[in-house]
Amino acid sequence: MPSTSDPRSKSHKSPLLNGVLGAEPVQPILGEDGRKHKAPDMQNGAKTKKRAPSPQPLETKAARKLVRLTKQVTNGDNNSNGANQINGTRAIIQQTQPTERSSASIPQTSDNVRPLTNGIKHEDRRLSLTLPDQIAGNGFPAKLNGKSKKSAVPTVSGKWPFKTGKPRRQGLSNPGAWCYRRALLQCFMSTPQFYNVVTNAQHAKCPPNCVPCALRKLTESYHRDASQTRNNLKQLDQTTKMPPAKGRPRWRSNNVFSQEDTHEYMLYLLNSLNSTQCIRTPALRQSFQIAHRASWTCQDCHRTHTHDDPAGWSISLPIHATHGTASLATCMDRYHGAARLTIRCDACKTNKPRLRGSKISQLPEVLLVHLLRFTPGLRGMRKNTARVAVPDEVDVKQWTVDGLGRTRYSLNAMLYHSGGLDNGHYIARVKSAAGIELMDDASPPQRVKGWYDNAGGFTPYVLVFLRQ
């Protein structure tokens, strides 16, 4: 490739590239009669044949132009009429275009812009040369304020969109033993991030048995039109009974009097939202998914191994109680503490018991904590009824990897359970502008003094924290 100082690299550019680069077009020689004449050879005084330019693919020129203009934007080049003070390369190109023809022949629209790959047409390449900032949004990395535009994730608002700022609360009717559904829905309906994700739908052709669409109607009527809540709740239950579409999860039991686990129903709803086209799944994952990074060190070769575990919707904490009581901090310590496991080291080819620990590598906007109440015992599964002290605010910085910001969370809702493995009842307590309210099936909201006020035999089972 010739250098930029080579005169051949300048003389053989196309008129389009000359207009884009801001180079002055070659002026024709005019005679006395005003007609155009060819330039004579100044050495021999005779005309010479014009040498044909060496063929050079347009992708090469486009790549050179794209790199040069990207450097002007990212590095703050001062050679383009104050271009370092202008965001975007489109403004730079408009300032450097010398003629009316070059600026008019290149449409300044972003709808027809395509990347410089995948066999695009000549017209698309021409548009790509004028809009490199648009190309960056279609597969090329671009830097905005020092951050990669490609890695940007949409931010979900943690505020209610209502003008009053006070979302409504109402009871949900229970036809039988579906309290595990009603209590969970009360926790979700009291979470602004859930409302913003579910109601911010995108156009898609959904089948009649679309659970996210039914959940969206229920969420909107719960806060805006209470008269339609009962019908929309019944529609959600009926949609859950239908055979799901291909690739979507299916709820295992729809018997009205069947006792089910509310945490499993929560995973079913979130997986249903994540497997549809009418929900913006990047925003859903940013709001609810949590991920961990495991690490362990080989004592023989002293090599540290790290592994990123798949992201999940919640974190299930074992209850480590002392004298019948435990705290959320002790449960987090036990979960993230080092466990002795037999692991093979690929470096030294040895299988030995080693200590493997984990830390949080991805924090969600809504942290769902599942307390493992049901654990295996000598006579099968048993319920751990130990009291777990849950603070109103918690900082998870000590359990995260370095570099994660906004590690403080505030308790927004709590789901309780009473009874045993095969029977029991679920209720919810949610935080509102008026304080903490008790939600029990179809009963109206009841104001309580605290999270444990008159709890009786109910113990916390699922915790909902909001990121601060």
PDB file of N, CA and C in Angstrom, residues 297-335:
ATOM      1  N   THR A 297      -6.588 -21.920  43.523  1.00  0.00           N
ATOM      2  CA  THR A 297      -5.149 -21.905  43.295  1.00  0.00           C
ATOM      3  C   THR A 297      -4.581 -23.291  43.523  1.00  0.00           C
ATOM      4  N   CYS A 298      -3.768 -23.731  42.586  1.00  0.00           N
ATOM      5  CA  CYS A 298      -3.106 -25.032  42.698  1.00  0.00           C
ATOM      6  C   CYS A 298      -1.882 -24.899  43.607  1.00  0.00           C
ATOM      7  N   GLN A 299      -1.799 -25.754  44.615  1.00  0.00           N
ATOM      8  CA  GLN A 299      -0.677 -25.678  45.558  1.00  0.00           C
ATOM      9  C   GLN A 299       0.614 -26.235  44.976  1.00  0.00           C
ATOM     10  N   ASP A 300       0.507 -26.984  43.879  1.00  0.00           N
ATOM     11  CA  ASP A 300       1.710 -27.584  43.282  1.00  0.00           C
ATOM     12  C   ASP A 300       2.417 -26.620  42.322  1.00  0.00           C
ATOM     13  N   CYS A 301       1.645 -26.058  41.366  1.00  0.00           N
ATOM     14  CA  CYS A 301       2.259 -25.137  40.399  1.00  0.00           C
ATOM     15  C   CYS A 301       1.972 -23.672  40.726  1.00  0.00           C
ATOM     16  N   HIS A 302       1.187 -23.418  41.778  1.00  0.00           N
ATOM     17  CA  HIS A 302       0.868 -22.061  42.246  1.00  0.00           C
ATOM     18  C   HIS A 302       0.199 -21.222  41.155  1.00  0.00           C
ATOM     19  N   ARG A 303      -0.583 -21.879  40.332  1.00  0.00           N
ATOM     20  CA  ARG A 303      -1.322 -21.180  39.292  1.00  0.00           C
ATOM     21  C   ARG A 303      -2.755 -20.966  39.737  1.00  0.00           C
ATOM     22  N   THR A 304      -3.273 -19.748  39.539  1.00  0.00           N
ATOM     23  CA  THR A 304      -4.648 -19.417  39.912  1.00  0.00           C
ATOM     24  C   THR A 304      -5.564 -19.565  38.708  1.00  0.00           C
ATOM     25  N   HIS A 305      -6.618 -20.334  38.875  1.00  0.00           N
ATOM     26  CA  HIS A 305      -7.586 -20.578  37.816  1.00  0.00           C
ATOM     27  C   HIS A 305      -8.876 -19.822  38.131  1.00  0.00           C
ATOM     28  N   THR A 306      -9.471 -19.216  37.125  1.00  0.00           N
ATOM     29  CA  THR A 306     -10.736 -18.502  37.272  1.00  0.00           C
ATOM     30  C   THR A 306     -11.734 -19.031  36.256  1.00  0.00           C
ATOM     31  N   HIS A 307     -12.997 -18.983  36.629  1.00  0.00           N
ATOM     32  CA  HIS A 307     -14.070 -19.474  35.764  1.00  0.00           C
ATOM     33  C   HIS A 307     -15.321 -18.666  36.028  1.00  0.00           C
ATOM     34  N   ASP A 308     -15.959 -18.181  34.954  1.00  0.00           N
ATOM     35  CA  ASP A 308     -17.200 -17.420  35.071  1.00  0.00           C
ATOM     36  C   ASP A 308     -18.388 -18.368  34.976  1.00  0.00           C
ATOM     37  N   ASP A 309     -19.156 -18.429  36.037  1.00  0.00           N
ATOM     38  CA  ASP A 309     -20.350 -19.270  36.051  1.00  0.00           C
ATOM     39  C   ASP A 309     -21.467 -18.606  35.264  1.00  0.00           C
ATOM     40  N   PRO A 310     -22.402 -19.391  34.716  1.00  0.00           N
ATOM     41  CA  PRO A 310     -23.532 -18.796  33.992  1.00  0.00           C
ATOM     42  C   PRO A 310     -24.374 -17.916  34.914  1.00  0.00           C
ATOM     43  N   ALA A 311     -24.920 -16.854  34.333  1.00  0.00           N
ATOM     44  CA  ALA A 311     -25.746 -15.931  35.111  1.00  0.00           C
ATOM     45  C   ALA A 311     -27.078 -16.588  35.455  1.00  0.00           C
ATOM     46  N   GLY A 312     -27.637 -16.199  36.579  1.00  0.00           N
ATOM     47  CA  GLY A 312     -28.914 -16.723  37.044  1.00  0.00           C
ATOM     48  C   GLY A 312     -29.827 -15.593  37.482  1.00  0.00           C
ATOM     49  N   TRP A 313     -31.077 -15.956  37.777  1.00  0.00           N
ATOM     50  CA  TRP A 313     -32.075 -14.954  38.162  1.00  0.00           C
ATOM     51  C   TRP A 313     -32.051 -14.643  39.652  1.00  0.00           C
ATOM     52  N   SER A 314     -31.462 -15.478  40.468  1.00  0.00           N
ATOM     53  CA  SER A 314     -31.457 -15.255  41.916  1.00  0.00           C
ATOM     54  C   SER A 314     -30.231 -15.923  42.500  1.00  0.00           C
ATOM     55  N   ILE A 315     -30.028 -15.683  43.763  1.00  0.00           N
ATOM     56  CA  ILE A 315     -28.952 -16.313  44.517  1.00  0.00           C
ATOM     57  C   ILE A 315     -29.587 -17.071  45.676  1.00  0.00           C
ATOM     58  N   SER A 316     -29.324 -18.378  45.755  1.00  0.00           N
ATOM     59  CA  SER A 316     -29.916 -19.250  46.783  1.00  0.00           C
ATOM     60  C   SER A 316     -28.892 -19.434  47.901  1.00  0.00           C
ATOM     61  N   LEU A 317     -29.219 -18.922  49.073  1.00  0.00           N
ATOM     62  CA  LEU A 317     -28.285 -18.914  50.197  1.00  0.00           C
ATOM     63  C   LEU A 317     -28.636 -20.002  51.201  1.00  0.00           C
ATOM     64  N   PRO A 318     -27.671 -20.799  51.623  1.00  0.00           N
ATOM     65  CA  PRO A 318     -27.912 -21.740  52.722  1.00  0.00           C
ATOM     66  C   PRO A 318     -27.973 -20.994  54.048  1.00  0.00           C
ATOM     67  N   ILE A 319     -28.806 -21.468  54.931  1.00  0.00           N
ATOM     68  CA  ILE A 319     -29.001 -20.814  56.241  1.00  0.00           C
ATOM     69  C   ILE A 319     -28.061 -21.469  57.238  1.00  0.00           C
ATOM     70  N   HIS A 320     -27.105 -20.711  57.715  1.00  0.00           N
ATOM     71  CA  HIS A 320     -26.154 -21.182  58.725  1.00  0.00           C
ATOM     72  C   HIS A 320     -26.530 -20.513  60.046  1.00  0.00           C
ATOM     73  N   ALA A 321     -27.327 -21.214  60.832  1.00  0.00           N
ATOM     74  CA  ALA A 321     -27.861 -20.637  62.064  1.00  0.00           C
ATOM     75  C   ALA A 321     -27.050 -21.083  63.270  1.00  0.00           C
ATOM     76  N   THR A 322     -26.951 -20.171  64.212  1.00  0.00           N
ATOM     77  CA  THR A 322     -26.317 -20.448  65.495  1.00  0.00           C
ATOM     78  C   THR A 322     -27.330 -20.144  66.595  1.00  0.00           C
ATOM     79  N   HIS A 323     -27.689 -21.192  67.366  1.00  0.00           N
ATOM     80  CA  HIS A 323     -28.710 -21.071  68.408  1.00  0.00           C
ATOM     81  C   HIS A 323     -30.050 -20.605  67.826  1.00  0.00           C
ATOM     82  N   GLY A 324     -30.379 -21.109  66.657  1.00  0.00           N
ATOM     83  CA  GLY A 324     -31.683 -20.841  66.070  1.00  0.00           C
ATOM     84  C   GLY A 324     -31.810 -19.523  65.336  1.00  0.00           C
ATOM     85  N   THR A 325     -30.741 -18.739  65.238  1.00  0.00           N
ATOM     86  CA  THR A 325     -30.801 -17.451  64.535  1.00  0.00           C
ATOM     87  C   THR A 325     -29.630 -17.341  63.568  1.00  0.00           C
ATOM     88  N   ALA A 326     -29.846 -16.563  62.549  1.00  0.00           N
ATOM     89  CA  ALA A 326     -28.812 -16.318  61.549  1.00  0.00           C
ATOM     90  C   ALA A 326     -29.006 -14.913  61.004  1.00  0.00           C
ATOM     91  N   SER A 327     -28.054 -14.454  60.231  1.00  0.00           N
ATOM     92  CA  SER A 327     -28.131 -13.136  59.600  1.00  0.00           C
ATOM     93  C   SER A 327     -27.858 -13.298  58.109  1.00  0.00           C
ATOM     94  N   LEU A 328     -28.245 -12.293  57.364  1.00  0.00           N
ATOM     95  CA  LEU A 328     -28.007 -12.337  55.929  1.00  0.00           C
ATOM     96  C   LEU A 328     -26.515 -12.339  55.619  1.00  0.00           C
ATOM     97  N   ALA A 329     -25.726 -11.660  56.431  1.00  0.00           N
ATOM     98  CA  ALA A 329     -24.278 -11.610  56.215  1.00  0.00           C
ATOM     99  C   ALA A 329     -23.643 -12.984  56.395  1.00  0.00           C
ATOM    100  N   THR A 330     -24.051 -13.724  57.431  1.00  0.00           N
ATOM    101  CA  THR A 330     -23.485 -15.063  57.641  1.00  0.00           C
ATOM    102  C   THR A 330     -23.894 -16.011  56.514  1.00  0.00           C
ATOM    103  N   CYS A 331     -25.095 -15.858  55.993  1.00  0.00           N
ATOM    104  CA  CYS A 331     -25.521 -16.684  54.862  1.00  0.00           C
ATOM    105  C   CYS A 331     -24.702 -16.357  53.610  1.00  0.00           C
ATOM    106  N   MET A 332     -24.417 -15.088  53.379  1.00  0.00           N
ATOM    107  CA  MET A 332     -23.590 -14.702  52.238  1.00  0.00           C
ATOM    108  C   MET A 332     -22.156 -15.202  52.406  1.00  0.00           C
ATOM    109  N   ASP A 333     -21.633 -15.149  53.615  1.00  0.00           N
ATOM    110  CA  ASP A 333     -20.283 -15.654  53.862  1.00  0.00           C
ATOM    111  C   ASP A 333     -20.194 -17.149  53.592  1.00  0.00           C
ATOM    112  N   ARG A 334     -21.217 -17.879  54.004  1.00  0.00           N
ATOM    113  CA  ARG A 334     -21.195 -19.321  53.801  1.00  0.00           C
ATOM    114  C   ARG A 334     -21.305 -19.670  52.314  1.00  0.00           C
ATOM    115  N   TYR A 335     -22.073 -18.892  51.578  1.00  0.00           N
ATOM    116  CA  TYR A 335     -22.241 -19.163  50.148  1.00  0.00           C
ATOM    117  C   TYR A 335     -20.969 -18.857  49.370  1.00  0.00           C
TER     118      TYR A 335
END
